[in-house]
Amino acid sequence: MKEDIQDLALFGGAPAFAEPLHVGRPNIGNRERLLQRIEDMLERKWLTNNGPYVREFERRIADLVGARHCIAMCNATVALEIAIRAAGLTGEVIVPAFTFIATAHALQWQEITPVFCDIDPQTHTIDPCRVEQMITPRTTGIIGVHLWGRACDIETLEQIARRRNLALLFDAAHAFGCSYKGRMIGSFGDAEVFSFHATKFLNTFEGGAVVTNNDELAAKMRLMKNFGFAGQDKVIYIGTNGKMSEASAAMGLTGLECLEEFISINYRNYKQYQQELKGLPGIYCMTYDEQEPCNYQYIVLEVEEAEAGIDRDTLLQVLRAENILARRYFFPGCHRMEPYRSYFPHAGLMLPETERLVPRVLLLPTGTSIGPAEISAICAIIRSGLRFRREIRNRVQKRPN
Ligand SMILES: *Cc1c(COP(=O)(O)O)cnc(C)c1O
């Protein structure tokens, strides 16, 4: 434990960890099972194009989330692009500014304008009260993001979408294994999109999927992810190559067998962080509603400088010096990244809650590669960071960068 200021790496002590601790290290299932599947795949010589693993993976996901259709894809960004195109979105689509840039890019990539909407500061998800103010005659849809695996206010968004005749999609990249009012995320709105990227709760190395109850939309997306082919020599849509490979599906199936284990480790980590950071002034550890199934994949702090006496970025430096590679997520907000920053230089004026949150959020390492000893050390360093805030502030100010 770091009791004295000299013990902190920022003041010359050895880093708490010789090897860096990352946010978003992959959850990996049983290796033998994975390697066996890869062997079988090689024997079969069926590596992609709707192979048996992809079909099995799609069935499992659809069953798990209670959706009629699951279409596995190469990643969630392409899955979003396909869902957006298949749902017929054009013109403007309302999205939160506090999300991963892919949510906005999936629209702009097909020349649809993302209109950035503010979030509810309690939930970090799109604020339905603000959505209606953003609707114009050009608006064709809304994309909600179930950030950190916590569902948006789905009911209110569904009401708005129905009343204003808008499509409603959900970027559920964080929310595989999570629920809303007791029903699994995956069958809300017109379609929902999961990511199975390596950093996500369940991974297929790279991967994603669209899930939907809409038969027509599902059929269309199935063709679109395969170049629009409707038969061997027949193309009926603009399509792309959105296919998931068999190796990816093998990884996904292997991960699915270990979901309970991933959740219980994430939950244990979450409870420990809650316990050890409880009562620290200005350090708020985001909570999950434990009544809902959840993947507990993200440990999200909000650092309130006025109370903590240290700002988020300084605390980040303290942790990084110890080889704890905490992360600022969605910083500085989609509206402050190109091309949106140039297109809408004043977007921030409409996004007061996003602007307030973006400099406060800090993600801490969790997942199956982190255990209780590491979490104790991380929390102790955060406590030291607060205790020695004045010295740290002086030190950090004096540093050239
Ligand atoms: C990870 C992520 C994506 C993109 O997923 P990929 O599978 O990496 O393309 C989209 N939206 C959100 C909110 C994400 O976190």
CSV table of N, CA and C in Angstrom, one decimal, residues 1-5 7-8 280-281 308-310 315 379-392:
chain,number,residue,atom,x,y,z
A,1,MET,N,0.8,-1.2,0.0
A,1,MET,CA,0.0,0.0,0.0
A,1,MET,C,0.9,1.3,0.0
A,2,LYS,N,0.4,2.3,-0.6
A,2,LYS,CA,1.1,3.5,-0.7
A,2,LYS,C,0.7,4.5,0.4
A,3,GLU,N,1.5,4.6,1.4
A,3,GLU,CA,1.1,5.4,2.6
A,3,GLU,C,1.6,6.8,2.5
A,4,ASP,N,2.8,6.9,1.9
A,4,ASP,CA,3.5,8.2,1.9
A,4,ASP,C,3.5,8.7,0.5
A,5,ILE,N,3.7,10.0,0.4
A,5,ILE,CA,3.6,10.7,-0.9
A,5,ILE,C,4.7,10.1,-1.8
A,7,ASP,N,5.7,7.3,-2.0
A,7,ASP,CA,5.4,5.9,-2.5
A,7,ASP,C,4.7,6.0,-3.9
A,8,LEU,N,4.0,7.2,-4.1
A,8,LEU,CA,3.3,7.3,-5.4
A,8,LEU,C,4.3,7.4,-6.5
A,280,LEU,N,-15.9,8.4,-0.4
A,280,LEU,CA,-14.8,9.3,-0.8
A,280,LEU,C,-15.4,10.6,-1.3
A,281,PRO,N,-15.0,11.7,-0.8
A,281,PRO,CA,-15.6,13.0,-1.3
A,281,PRO,C,-15.4,13.2,-2.8
A,308,ALA,N,-13.8,16.7,-4.6
A,308,ALA,CA,-12.6,15.8,-4.4
A,308,ALA,C,-11.3,16.5,-4.3
A,309,GLY,N,-11.3,17.8,-4.7
A,309,GLY,CA,-10.1,18.6,-4.6
A,309,GLY,C,-9.0,18.2,-5.7
A,310,ILE,N,-9.5,17.3,-6.6
A,310,ILE,CA,-8.6,16.9,-7.7
A,310,ILE,C,-9.5,16.6,-8.9
A,315,LEU,N,-6.2,12.9,-11.7
A,315,LEU,CA,-6.4,11.6,-11.1
A,315,LEU,C,-5.9,10.5,-12.1
A,379,CYS,N,-7.9,1.2,-5.6
A,379,CYS,CA,-8.7,2.0,-4.7
A,379,CYS,C,-7.8,2.8,-3.7
A,380,ALA,N,-6.8,2.1,-3.2
A,380,ALA,CA,-5.8,2.7,-2.3
A,380,ALA,C,-5.1,3.9,-3.0
A,381,ILE,N,-4.8,3.7,-4.2
A,381,ILE,CA,-4.1,4.8,-4.9
A,381,ILE,C,-5.1,6.0,-5.2
A,382,ILE,N,-6.3,5.7,-5.4
A,382,ILE,CA,-7.3,6.8,-5.6
A,382,ILE,C,-7.4,7.5,-4.3
A,383,ARG,N,-7.5,6.8,-3.2
A,383,ARG,CA,-7.5,7.4,-1.8
A,383,ARG,C,-6.3,8.3,-1.6
A,384,SER,N,-5.1,7.8,-1.9
A,384,SER,CA,-3.9,8.6,-1.8
A,384,SER,C,-3.9,9.8,-2.7
A,385,GLY,N,-4.5,9.6,-3.9
A,385,GLY,CA,-4.6,10.8,-4.8
A,385,GLY,C,-5.4,11.9,-4.1
A,386,LEU,N,-6.5,11.5,-3.4
A,386,LEU,CA,-7.3,12.6,-2.8
A,386,LEU,C,-6.5,13.1,-1.6
A,387,ARG,N,-5.9,12.3,-0.8
A,387,ARG,CA,-5.2,12.7,0.4
A,387,ARG,C,-4.0,13.7,0.1
A,388,PHE,N,-3.3,13.4,-1.0
A,388,PHE,CA,-2.1,14.2,-1.4
A,388,PHE,C,-2.5,15.2,-2.5
A,389,ARG,N,-3.8,15.5,-2.6
A,389,ARG,CA,-4.2,16.3,-3.8
A,389,ARG,C,-3.4,17.6,-4.0
A,390,ARG,N,-3.1,18.3,-2.9
A,390,ARG,CA,-2.4,19.6,-3.0
A,390,ARG,C,-1.0,19.4,-3.6
A,391,GLU,N,-0.2,18.4,-3.1
A,391,GLU,CA,1.1,18.2,-3.6
A,391,GLU,C,1.0,17.7,-5.0
A,392,ILE,N,0.0,16.9,-5.3
A,392,ILE,CA,-0.1,16.4,-6.7
A,392,ILE,C,-0.4,17.5,-7.6
